């Protein structure tokens, strides 16, 4: 028994005629009769009484007809709900973003995107670069936006923005000018990002080129939240290495001092990443195109 048989039976019942039901269903009368007969054989009893004037329900047929209508109504409701979910999913883009770009740049970009495409629902999950990478690989998010190296055979990567790592210190820091020597940096009390952050990984790579490691830094504490780090630095608790993108406002207002570490080249590349194996939705492609538009800077 399938839903098509239920539809045929209900149509015959409502029309009280095999021929009228067949015409409305665009089927032959024998085909309609066969489907009803198959139902009666399945239940081993008559569901319809055939007369020259037409057909009527037996007592068993009345029970079957009532439940058949409920089943078909429930199926219609299910299909409507599924269609609604798919429409919602097709209009939804789930984004994973590393801490800096997720907190500083993407919210503004999302606002601008929504002005052009109000029907698209964008959901933003913020974590460190390593966590976002895992989200993309396990299909928790549609796309990720992270800093640093993201080479992987299972991921595609598109450049979206460039930046650099700088040392931020309180305004009263004794450093003259806008630079600090590597040796003075090694002595500087630091508030560090946690393991797994792209910022920490890039800093570790730059230090290794000079024969040093993160373990040789004067780390006083670790924090995951960039706003907490900036507040701690403003309060004079220490300095921190952070993307310039994240401290432009504070550098402009003078609440933080930005220093570049001499001979420490720390370029920062932000990439959009997504899975090789799972096709992107039209809306996800639309958002990627928006962020990577070469004619207009859509990353705030």
PDB file of C-alpha atoms in Angstrom:
ATOM      1  CA  UNK A   1       0.000   0.000   0.000  1.00  0.00           C
ATOM      2  CA  UNK A   2       1.315   3.429  -0.953  1.00  0.00           C
ATOM      3  CA  UNK A   3       0.044   7.007  -0.869  1.00  0.00           C
ATOM      4  CA  UNK A   4      -0.986   6.810  -4.532  1.00  0.00           C
ATOM      5  CA  UNK A   5      -3.406   3.994  -3.715  1.00  0.00           C
ATOM      6  CA  UNK A   6      -4.837   6.074  -0.878  1.00  0.00           C
ATOM      7  CA  UNK A   7      -5.373   9.024  -3.221  1.00  0.00           C
ATOM      8  CA  UNK A   8      -7.123   6.805  -5.783  1.00  0.00           C
ATOM      9  CA  UNK A   9      -9.387   5.229  -3.171  1.00  0.00           C
ATOM     10  CA  UNK A  10     -10.356   8.612  -1.703  1.00  0.00           C
ATOM     11  CA  UNK A  11     -11.110  10.022  -5.154  1.00  0.00           C
ATOM     12  CA  UNK A  12     -13.327   7.030  -6.031  1.00  0.00           C
ATOM     13  CA  UNK A  13     -15.117   7.446  -2.704  1.00  0.00           C
ATOM     14  CA  UNK A  14     -15.742  11.163  -3.175  1.00  0.00           C
ATOM     15  CA  UNK A  15     -16.899  10.752  -6.786  1.00  0.00           C
ATOM     16  CA  UNK A  16     -18.818   7.537  -6.016  1.00  0.00           C
ATOM     17  CA  UNK A  17     -17.673   6.344  -9.411  1.00  0.00           C
ATOM     18  CA  UNK A  18     -14.651   4.564 -10.892  1.00  0.00           C
ATOM     19  CA  UNK A  19     -15.059   6.273 -14.258  1.00  0.00           C
ATOM     20  CA  UNK A  20     -15.347   9.807 -12.845  1.00  0.00           C
ATOM     21  CA  UNK A  21     -12.353   9.214 -10.554  1.00  0.00           C
ATOM     22  CA  UNK A  22     -10.318   7.844 -13.474  1.00  0.00           C
ATOM     23  CA  UNK A  23     -11.065  10.922 -15.557  1.00  0.00           C
ATOM     24  CA  UNK A  24     -10.026  13.326 -12.800  1.00  0.00           C
ATOM     25  CA  UNK A  25      -6.871  11.309 -12.085  1.00  0.00           C
ATOM     26  CA  UNK A  26      -5.997  11.048 -15.787  1.00  0.00           C
ATOM     27  CA  UNK A  27      -5.957   7.261 -15.518  1.00  0.00           C
ATOM     28  CA  UNK A  28      -7.817   4.464 -17.253  1.00  0.00           C
ATOM     29  CA  UNK A  29     -10.824   3.035 -15.455  1.00  0.00           C
ATOM     30  CA  UNK A  30      -9.312  -0.501 -15.339  1.00  0.00           C
ATOM     31  CA  UNK A  31      -6.162   0.919 -13.701  1.00  0.00           C
ATOM     32  CA  UNK A  32      -8.258   2.631 -11.014  1.00  0.00           C
ATOM     33  CA  UNK A  33     -10.298  -0.523 -10.441  1.00  0.00           C
ATOM     34  CA  UNK A  34      -7.124  -2.604 -10.125  1.00  0.00           C
ATOM     35  CA  UNK A  35      -5.685  -0.331  -7.449  1.00  0.00           C
ATOM     36  CA  UNK A  36      -8.865  -0.538  -5.358  1.00  0.00           C
ATOM     37  CA  UNK A  37      -9.010  -4.303  -5.859  1.00  0.00           C
ATOM     38  CA  UNK A  38      -5.402  -4.618  -4.673  1.00  0.00           C
ATOM     39  CA  UNK A  39      -6.328  -2.782  -1.473  1.00  0.00           C
ATOM     40  CA  UNK A  40      -9.269  -5.096  -0.856  1.00  0.00           C
ATOM     41  CA  UNK A  41      -7.074  -8.148  -1.425  1.00  0.00           C
ATOM     42  CA  UNK A  42      -4.510  -6.733   1.007  1.00  0.00           C
ATOM     43  CA  UNK A  43      -7.158  -6.299   3.733  1.00  0.00           C
ATOM     44  CA  UNK A  44      -8.964  -9.479   2.690  1.00  0.00           C
ATOM     45  CA  UNK A  45     -12.400  -7.844   2.538  1.00  0.00           C
ATOM     46  CA  UNK A  46     -14.613  -5.433   0.624  1.00  0.00           C
ATOM     47  CA  UNK A  47     -14.070  -1.715   1.094  1.00  0.00           C
ATOM     48  CA  UNK A  48     -16.560  -0.605  -1.565  1.00  0.00           C
ATOM     49  CA  UNK A  49     -19.989  -1.847  -2.588  1.00  0.00           C
ATOM     50  CA  UNK A  50     -20.429  -1.768  -6.375  1.00  0.00           C
ATOM     51  CA  UNK A  51     -23.945  -0.965  -7.709  1.00  0.00           C
ATOM     52  CA  UNK A  52     -25.251   0.151 -11.120  1.00  0.00           C
ATOM     53  CA  UNK A  53     -25.719   3.625  -9.637  1.00  0.00           C
ATOM     54  CA  UNK A  54     -22.109   3.797  -8.445  1.00  0.00           C
ATOM     55  CA  UNK A  55     -20.059   2.790  -5.399  1.00  0.00           C
ATOM     56  CA  UNK A  56     -20.570   3.241  -1.659  1.00  0.00           C
ATOM     57  CA  UNK A  57     -18.395   2.551   1.332  1.00  0.00           C
ATOM     58  CA  UNK A  58     -18.740  -0.584   3.411  1.00  0.00           C
ATOM     59  CA  UNK A  59     -18.248  -0.272   7.189  1.00  0.00           C
ATOM     60  CA  UNK A  60     -14.635  -1.330   6.742  1.00  0.00           C
ATOM     61  CA  UNK A  61     -14.379   1.126   3.855  1.00  0.00           C
ATOM     62  CA  UNK A  62     -15.573   3.979   6.084  1.00  0.00           C
ATOM     63  CA  UNK A  63     -12.803   3.227   8.583  1.00  0.00           C
ATOM     64  CA  UNK A  64     -10.231   2.978   5.783  1.00  0.00           C
ATOM     65  CA  UNK A  65     -11.423   6.221   4.121  1.00  0.00           C
ATOM     66  CA  UNK A  66     -11.232   8.220   7.374  1.00  0.00           C
ATOM     67  CA  UNK A  67      -7.693   7.065   8.106  1.00  0.00           C
ATOM     68  CA  UNK A  68      -6.630   7.430   4.463  1.00  0.00           C
ATOM     69  CA  UNK A  69      -7.660  11.108   4.575  1.00  0.00           C
ATOM     70  CA  UNK A  70      -5.731  11.633   7.815  1.00  0.00           C
ATOM     71  CA  UNK A  71      -2.629   9.972   6.361  1.00  0.00           C
ATOM     72  CA  UNK A  72      -2.789  12.072   3.187  1.00  0.00           C
ATOM     73  CA  UNK A  73      -3.353  15.257   5.197  1.00  0.00           C
ATOM     74  CA  UNK A  74      -0.369  14.375   7.400  1.00  0.00           C
ATOM     75  CA  UNK A  75       1.748  13.689   4.320  1.00  0.00           C
ATOM     76  CA  UNK A  76       0.810  17.099   2.889  1.00  0.00           C
ATOM     77  CA  UNK A  77       1.735  18.762   6.183  1.00  0.00           C
ATOM     78  CA  UNK A  78       5.060  16.893   6.257  1.00  0.00           C
ATOM     79  CA  UNK A  79       5.919  17.941   2.704  1.00  0.00           C
ATOM     80  CA  UNK A  80       5.078  21.567   3.460  1.00  0.00           C
ATOM     81  CA  UNK A  81       7.288  21.497   6.560  1.00  0.00           C
ATOM     82  CA  UNK A  82      10.168  19.890   4.663  1.00  0.00           C
ATOM     83  CA  UNK A  83       9.840  22.434   1.855  1.00  0.00           C
ATOM     84  CA  UNK A  84       9.868  25.227   4.438  1.00  0.00           C
ATOM     85  CA  UNK A  85      13.033  23.829   6.056  1.00  0.00           C
ATOM     86  CA  UNK A  86      14.809  23.486   2.709  1.00  0.00           C
ATOM     87  CA  UNK A  87      13.850  27.021   1.727  1.00  0.00           C
ATOM     88  CA  UNK A  88      15.182  28.265   5.070  1.00  0.00           C
ATOM     89  CA  UNK A  89      18.420  26.298   4.685  1.00  0.00           C
ATOM     90  CA  UNK A  90      18.894  27.500   1.118  1.00  0.00           C
ATOM     91  CA  UNK A  91      18.642  31.083   2.349  1.00  0.00           C
ATOM     92  CA  UNK A  92      20.941  30.512   5.310  1.00  0.00           C
ATOM     93  CA  UNK A  93      24.727  30.787   5.315  1.00  0.00           C
ATOM     94  CA  UNK A  94      26.564  29.631   8.448  1.00  0.00           C
ATOM     95  CA  UNK A  95      29.972  31.297   8.803  1.00  0.00           C
ATOM     96  CA  UNK A  96      32.832  30.375  11.093  1.00  0.00           C
ATOM     97  CA  UNK A  97      35.312  33.180  11.721  1.00  0.00           C
ATOM     98  CA  UNK A  98      38.498  33.444  13.709  1.00  0.00           C
ATOM     99  CA  UNK A  99      38.459  35.821  16.660  1.00  0.00           C
ATOM    100  CA  UNK A 100      39.948  38.967  15.137  1.00  0.00           C
ATOM    101  CA  UNK A 101      38.108  39.101  11.835  1.00  0.00           C
ATOM    102  CA  UNK A 102      34.949  37.690  13.402  1.00  0.00           C
ATOM    103  CA  UNK A 103      34.761  40.369  16.077  1.00  0.00           C
ATOM    104  CA  UNK A 104      36.145  43.324  14.157  1.00  0.00           C
ATOM    105  CA  UNK A 105      35.481  43.148  10.414  1.00  0.00           C
ATOM    106  CA  UNK A 106      32.780  40.616   9.569  1.00  0.00           C
ATOM    107  CA  UNK A 107      29.874  42.122  11.564  1.00  0.00           C
ATOM    108  CA  UNK A 108      30.104  45.287   9.469  1.00  0.00           C
ATOM    109  CA  UNK A 109      30.467  43.245   6.253  1.00  0.00           C
ATOM    110  CA  UNK A 110      27.396  41.197   7.168  1.00  0.00           C
ATOM    111  CA  UNK A 111      25.433  44.411   7.718  1.00  0.00           C
ATOM    112  CA  UNK A 112      26.436  45.711   4.273  1.00  0.00           C
ATOM    113  CA  UNK A 113      25.625  42.367   2.650  1.00  0.00           C
ATOM    114  CA  UNK A 114      22.188  42.294   4.288  1.00  0.00           C
ATOM    115  CA  UNK A 115      21.446  45.733   2.863  1.00  0.00           C
ATOM    116  CA  UNK A 116      21.844  44.277  -0.638  1.00  0.00           C
ATOM    117  CA  UNK A 117      20.435  40.798   0.060  1.00  0.00           C
ATOM    118  CA  UNK A 118      17.919  41.068   2.934  1.00  0.00           C
ATOM    119  CA  UNK A 119      16.452  37.619   2.237  1.00  0.00           C
ATOM    120  CA  UNK A 120      19.690  35.831   3.191  1.00  0.00           C
ATOM    121  CA  UNK A 121      20.122  34.758   6.816  1.00  0.00           C
ATOM    122  CA  UNK A 122      23.758  34.885   7.953  1.00  0.00           C
ATOM    123  CA  UNK A 123      24.801  33.091  11.148  1.00  0.00           C
ATOM    124  CA  UNK A 124      28.252  33.903  12.550  1.00  0.00           C
ATOM    125  CA  UNK A 125      30.193  31.547  14.843  1.00  0.00           C
ATOM    126  CA  UNK A 126      33.395  32.993  16.316  1.00  0.00           C
ATOM    127  CA  UNK A 127      36.256  30.792  17.540  1.00  0.00           C
ATOM    128  CA  UNK A 128      40.027  30.550  17.111  1.00  0.00           C
ATOM    129  CA  UNK A 129      41.495  29.611  13.729  1.00  0.00           C
ATOM    130  CA  UNK A 130      42.058  25.957  14.616  1.00  0.00           C
ATOM    131  CA  UNK A 131      38.476  25.550  15.828  1.00  0.00           C
ATOM    132  CA  UNK A 132      37.060  27.227  12.716  1.00  0.00           C
ATOM    133  CA  UNK A 133      39.153  24.938  10.522  1.00  0.00           C
ATOM    134  CA  UNK A 134      37.625  21.952  12.300  1.00  0.00           C
ATOM    135  CA  UNK A 135      34.110  23.423  11.894  1.00  0.00           C
ATOM    136  CA  UNK A 136      34.599  23.635   8.128  1.00  0.00           C
ATOM    137  CA  UNK A 137      36.044  20.123   7.860  1.00  0.00           C
ATOM    138  CA  UNK A 138      33.144  18.625   9.846  1.00  0.00           C
ATOM    139  CA  UNK A 139      30.466  20.632   7.953  1.00  0.00           C
ATOM    140  CA  UNK A 140      29.360  22.543  11.053  1.00  0.00           C
ATOM    141  CA  UNK A 141      29.665  25.772   9.029  1.00  0.00           C
ATOM    142  CA  UNK A 142      29.334  26.469   5.302  1.00  0.00           C
ATOM    143  CA  UNK A 143      32.453  28.632   5.069  1.00  0.00           C
ATOM    144  CA  UNK A 144      35.226  29.815   7.357  1.00  0.00           C
ATOM    145  CA  UNK A 145      37.205  33.068   7.443  1.00  0.00           C
ATOM    146  CA  UNK A 146      40.553  32.637   9.172  1.00  0.00           C
ATOM    147  CA  UNK A 147      44.042  34.062   9.299  1.00  0.00           C
ATOM    148  CA  UNK A 148      47.232  32.238   8.466  1.00  0.00           C
ATOM    149  CA  UNK A 149      48.137  29.096   6.542  1.00  0.00           C
ATOM    150  CA  UNK A 150      45.170  26.873   5.742  1.00  0.00           C
ATOM    151  CA  UNK A 151      46.706  24.400   3.288  1.00  0.00           C
ATOM    152  CA  UNK A 152      44.682  21.195   3.123  1.00  0.00           C
ATOM    153  CA  UNK A 153      43.821  18.690   0.417  1.00  0.00           C
ATOM    154  CA  UNK A 154      40.203  18.694   1.606  1.00  0.00           C
ATOM    155  CA  UNK A 155      39.698  22.475   1.592  1.00  0.00           C
ATOM    156  CA  UNK A 156      39.593  25.284  -0.915  1.00  0.00           C
ATOM    157  CA  UNK A 157      41.011  28.654   0.052  1.00  0.00           C
ATOM    158  CA  UNK A 158      40.423  32.186  -1.298  1.00  0.00           C
ATOM    159  CA  UNK A 159      42.357  35.277  -0.247  1.00  0.00           C
ATOM    160  CA  UNK A 160      40.116  37.948   1.240  1.00  0.00           C
ATOM    161  CA  UNK A 161      42.373  40.471   3.044  1.00  0.00           C
ATOM    162  CA  UNK A 162      45.925  41.224   4.162  1.00  0.00           C
ATOM    163  CA  UNK A 163      47.140  42.607   7.474  1.00  0.00           C
ATOM    164  CA  UNK A 164      50.127  42.398   9.816  1.00  0.00           C
ATOM    165  CA  UNK A 165      50.840  41.518  13.433  1.00  0.00           C
ATOM    166  CA  UNK A 166      51.983  44.351  15.695  1.00  0.00           C
ATOM    167  CA  UNK A 167      52.823  44.789  19.344  1.00  0.00           C
ATOM    168  CA  UNK A 168      50.331  46.872  21.303  1.00  0.00           C
ATOM    169  CA  UNK A 169      51.387  48.531  24.557  1.00  0.00           C
ATOM    170  CA  UNK A 170      49.980  51.217  26.898  1.00  0.00           C
ATOM    171  CA  UNK A 171      50.382  54.830  25.642  1.00  0.00           C
ATOM    172  CA  UNK A 172      52.966  55.534  28.358  1.00  0.00           C
ATOM    173  CA  UNK A 173      55.296  52.758  27.159  1.00  0.00           C
ATOM    174  CA  UNK A 174      58.924  54.058  27.083  1.00  0.00           C
ATOM    175  CA  UNK A 175      59.649  52.868  23.513  1.00  0.00           C
ATOM    176  CA  UNK A 176      60.683  55.751  21.274  1.00  0.00           C
ATOM    177  CA  UNK A 177      59.138  55.994  17.843  1.00  0.00           C
ATOM    178  CA  UNK A 178      57.000  53.183  16.480  1.00  0.00           C
ATOM    179  CA  UNK A 179      59.449  50.271  16.706  1.00  0.00           C
ATOM    180  CA  UNK A 180      60.927  47.993  19.344  1.00  0.00           C
ATOM    181  CA  UNK A 181      63.974  45.735  19.088  1.00  0.00           C
ATOM    182  CA  UNK A 182      63.534  41.971  19.156  1.00  0.00           C
ATOM    183  CA  UNK A 183      65.601  41.740  22.346  1.00  0.00           C
ATOM    184  CA  UNK A 184      63.401  44.307  24.114  1.00  0.00           C
ATOM    185  CA  UNK A 185      60.320  42.482  22.844  1.00  0.00           C
ATOM    186  CA  UNK A 186      61.551  39.231  24.415  1.00  0.00           C
ATOM    187  CA  UNK A 187      61.663  41.005  27.796  1.00  0.00           C
ATOM    188  CA  UNK A 188      58.267  42.681  27.386  1.00  0.00           C
ATOM    189  CA  UNK A 189      55.515  41.316  29.702  1.00  0.00           C
ATOM    190  CA  UNK A 190      52.951  39.837  27.335  1.00  0.00           C
ATOM    191  CA  UNK A 191      49.311  38.859  27.324  1.00  0.00           C
ATOM    192  CA  UNK A 192      49.145  36.020  24.802  1.00  0.00           C
ATOM    193  CA  UNK A 193      46.403  34.454  22.735  1.00  0.00           C
ATOM    194  CA  UNK A 194      45.622  30.803  23.466  1.00  0.00           C
ATOM    195  CA  UNK A 195      46.964  27.727  21.664  1.00  0.00           C
ATOM    196  CA  UNK A 196      45.123  27.217  18.391  1.00  0.00           C
ATOM    197  CA  UNK A 197      44.860  30.894  17.509  1.00  0.00           C
ATOM    198  CA  UNK A 198      46.205  31.999  14.132  1.00  0.00           C
ATOM    199  CA  UNK A 199      47.925  34.983  15.732  1.00  0.00           C
ATOM    200  CA  UNK A 200      49.943  32.778  18.079  1.00  0.00           C
ATOM    201  CA  UNK A 201      50.908  30.432  15.235  1.00  0.00           C
ATOM    202  CA  UNK A 202      52.180  33.281  13.038  1.00  0.00           C
ATOM    203  CA  UNK A 203      54.139  34.788  15.925  1.00  0.00           C
ATOM    204  CA  UNK A 204      55.704  31.389  16.688  1.00  0.00           C
ATOM    205  CA  UNK A 205      56.779  31.012  13.046  1.00  0.00           C
ATOM    206  CA  UNK A 206      58.353  34.478  13.005  1.00  0.00           C
ATOM    207  CA  UNK A 207      60.228  33.802  16.262  1.00  0.00           C
ATOM    208  CA  UNK A 208      61.503  30.467  14.951  1.00  0.00           C
ATOM    209  CA  UNK A 209      63.166  32.245  12.021  1.00  0.00           C
ATOM    210  CA  UNK A 210      65.304  34.027  14.628  1.00  0.00           C
ATOM    211  CA  UNK A 211      65.960  30.928  16.693  1.00  0.00           C
ATOM    212  CA  UNK A 212      63.436  31.636  19.448  1.00  0.00           C
ATOM    213  CA  UNK A 213      60.209  30.019  20.618  1.00  0.00           C
ATOM    214  CA  UNK A 214      57.039  31.222  22.311  1.00  0.00           C
ATOM    215  CA  UNK A 215      58.259  29.559  25.517  1.00  0.00           C
ATOM    216  CA  UNK A 216      61.059  32.140  25.709  1.00  0.00           C
ATOM    217  CA  UNK A 217      58.633  35.060  25.828  1.00  0.00           C
ATOM    218  CA  UNK A 218      57.739  36.816  29.079  1.00  0.00           C
ATOM    219  CA  UNK A 219      54.111  35.639  29.114  1.00  0.00           C
ATOM    220  CA  UNK A 220      52.168  36.795  32.178  1.00  0.00           C
ATOM    221  CA  UNK A 221      48.772  35.404  31.149  1.00  0.00           C
ATOM    222  CA  UNK A 222      46.733  34.073  28.230  1.00  0.00           C
ATOM    223  CA  UNK A 223      43.360  35.369  27.074  1.00  0.00           C
ATOM    224  CA  UNK A 224      41.023  34.320  24.286  1.00  0.00           C
ATOM    225  CA  UNK A 225      38.930  37.483  23.960  1.00  0.00           C
ATOM    226  CA  UNK A 226      40.564  40.333  22.017  1.00  0.00           C
ATOM    227  CA  UNK A 227      38.524  42.972  23.844  1.00  0.00           C
ATOM    228  CA  UNK A 228      39.695  41.620  27.190  1.00  0.00           C
ATOM    229  CA  UNK A 229      43.276  41.696  25.931  1.00  0.00           C
ATOM    230  CA  UNK A 230      42.996  45.306  24.747  1.00  0.00           C
ATOM    231  CA  UNK A 231      41.465  46.365  28.069  1.00  0.00           C
ATOM    232  CA  UNK A 232      44.266  44.640  29.970  1.00  0.00           C
ATOM    233  CA  UNK A 233      46.909  46.378  27.846  1.00  0.00           C
ATOM    234  CA  UNK A 234      45.201  49.776  28.267  1.00  0.00           C
ATOM    235  CA  UNK A 235      45.251  49.166  32.030  1.00  0.00           C
ATOM    236  CA  UNK A 236      49.035  48.733  31.881  1.00  0.00           C
ATOM    237  CA  UNK A 237      49.180  44.992  32.645  1.00  0.00           C
ATOM    238  CA  UNK A 238      51.445  44.254  29.694  1.00  0.00           C
ATOM    239  CA  UNK A 239      51.646  44.255  25.925  1.00  0.00           C
ATOM    240  CA  UNK A 240      50.175  41.897  23.340  1.00  0.00           C
ATOM    241  CA  UNK A 241      50.744  40.834  19.755  1.00  0.00           C
ATOM    242  CA  UNK A 242      47.627  41.451  17.723  1.00  0.00           C
ATOM    243  CA  UNK A 243      46.534  42.104  14.115  1.00  0.00           C
ATOM    244  CA  UNK A 244      46.674  45.791  13.217  1.00  0.00           C
ATOM    245  CA  UNK A 245      43.105  45.440  11.954  1.00  0.00           C
ATOM    246  CA  UNK A 246      41.930  44.850  15.530  1.00  0.00           C
ATOM    247  CA  UNK A 247      43.512  47.984  17.017  1.00  0.00           C
ATOM    248  CA  UNK A 248      43.091  50.680  14.368  1.00  0.00           C
ATOM    249  CA  UNK A 249      40.519  52.563  16.448  1.00  0.00           C
ATOM    250  CA  UNK A 250      42.631  52.507  19.639  1.00  0.00           C
ATOM    251  CA  UNK A 251      45.756  53.544  17.701  1.00  0.00           C
ATOM    252  CA  UNK A 252      43.845  56.479  16.197  1.00  0.00           C
ATOM    253  CA  UNK A 253      42.405  57.645  19.530  1.00  0.00           C
ATOM    254  CA  UNK A 254      45.693  57.108  21.358  1.00  0.00           C
ATOM    255  CA  UNK A 255      44.403  54.681  23.981  1.00  0.00           C
ATOM    256  CA  UNK A 256      46.946  52.119  22.762  1.00  0.00           C
ATOM    257  CA  UNK A 257      50.402  52.458  21.263  1.00  0.00           C
ATOM    258  CA  UNK A 258      51.292  50.331  18.234  1.00  0.00           C
ATOM    259  CA  UNK A 259      54.874  49.127  17.792  1.00  0.00           C
ATOM    260  CA  UNK A 260      56.444  47.062  15.026  1.00  0.00           C
ATOM    261  CA  UNK A 261      59.115  44.593  16.140  1.00  0.00           C
ATOM    262  CA  UNK A 262      62.338  45.213  14.255  1.00  0.00           C
ATOM    263  CA  UNK A 263      63.373  42.442  11.812  1.00  0.00           C
ATOM    264  CA  UNK A 264      60.174  40.515  12.620  1.00  0.00           C
ATOM    265  CA  UNK A 265      58.167  40.275   9.422  1.00  0.00           C
ATOM    266  CA  UNK A 266      54.705  39.048  10.433  1.00  0.00           C
ATOM    267  CA  UNK A 267      52.311  39.373   7.476  1.00  0.00           C
ATOM    268  CA  UNK A 268      48.790  38.226   8.110  1.00  0.00           C
ATOM    269  CA  UNK A 269      46.617  36.798   5.363  1.00  0.00           C
ATOM    270  CA  UNK A 270      42.894  36.263   5.860  1.00  0.00           C
ATOM    271  CA  UNK A 271      41.383  33.485   3.767  1.00  0.00           C
ATOM    272  CA  UNK A 272      37.893  32.187   3.093  1.00  0.00           C
ATOM    273  CA  UNK A 273      37.921  28.403   3.360  1.00  0.00           C
ATOM    274  CA  UNK A 274      35.316  25.822   2.417  1.00  0.00           C
ATOM    275  CA  UNK A 275      35.072  22.090   1.834  1.00  0.00           C
ATOM    276  CA  UNK A 276      36.194  20.456  -1.406  1.00  0.00           C
ATOM    277  CA  UNK A 277      33.670  17.664  -1.050  1.00  0.00           C
ATOM    278  CA  UNK A 278      30.457  19.583  -0.270  1.00  0.00           C
ATOM    279  CA  UNK A 279      28.988  21.941  -2.911  1.00  0.00           C
ATOM    280  CA  UNK A 280      28.309  25.483  -1.783  1.00  0.00           C
ATOM    281  CA  UNK A 281      24.772  26.856  -1.827  1.00  0.00           C
ATOM    282  CA  UNK A 282      23.964  29.740  -4.145  1.00  0.00           C
ATOM    283  CA  UNK A 283      23.715  32.101  -1.159  1.00  0.00           C
ATOM    284  CA  UNK A 284      27.122  31.018   0.210  1.00  0.00           C
ATOM    285  CA  UNK A 285      28.681  31.689  -3.204  1.00  0.00           C
ATOM    286  CA  UNK A 286      26.952  35.072  -3.212  1.00  0.00           C
ATOM    287  CA  UNK A 287      28.482  35.993   0.147  1.00  0.00           C
ATOM    288  CA  UNK A 288      31.959  34.831  -0.926  1.00  0.00           C
ATOM    289  CA  UNK A 289      31.700  36.916  -4.101  1.00  0.00           C
ATOM    290  CA  UNK A 290      30.651  39.898  -1.992  1.00  0.00           C
ATOM    291  CA  UNK A 291      33.658  39.585   0.346  1.00  0.00           C
ATOM    292  CA  UNK A 292      36.198  39.017  -2.426  1.00  0.00           C
ATOM    293  CA  UNK A 293      34.912  41.676  -4.820  1.00  0.00           C
ATOM    294  CA  UNK A 294      38.093  43.231  -6.274  1.00  0.00           C
ATOM    295  CA  UNK A 295      36.292  46.436  -7.309  1.00  0.00           C
ATOM    296  CA  UNK A 296      34.904  47.193  -3.882  1.00  0.00           C
ATOM    297  CA  UNK A 297      36.307  46.602  -0.414  1.00  0.00           C
ATOM    298  CA  UNK A 298      33.486  44.699   1.245  1.00  0.00           C
ATOM    299  CA  UNK A 299      35.540  43.583   4.231  1.00  0.00           C
ATOM    300  CA  UNK A 300      35.232  46.427   6.729  1.00  0.00           C
TER     301      UNK A 300
END
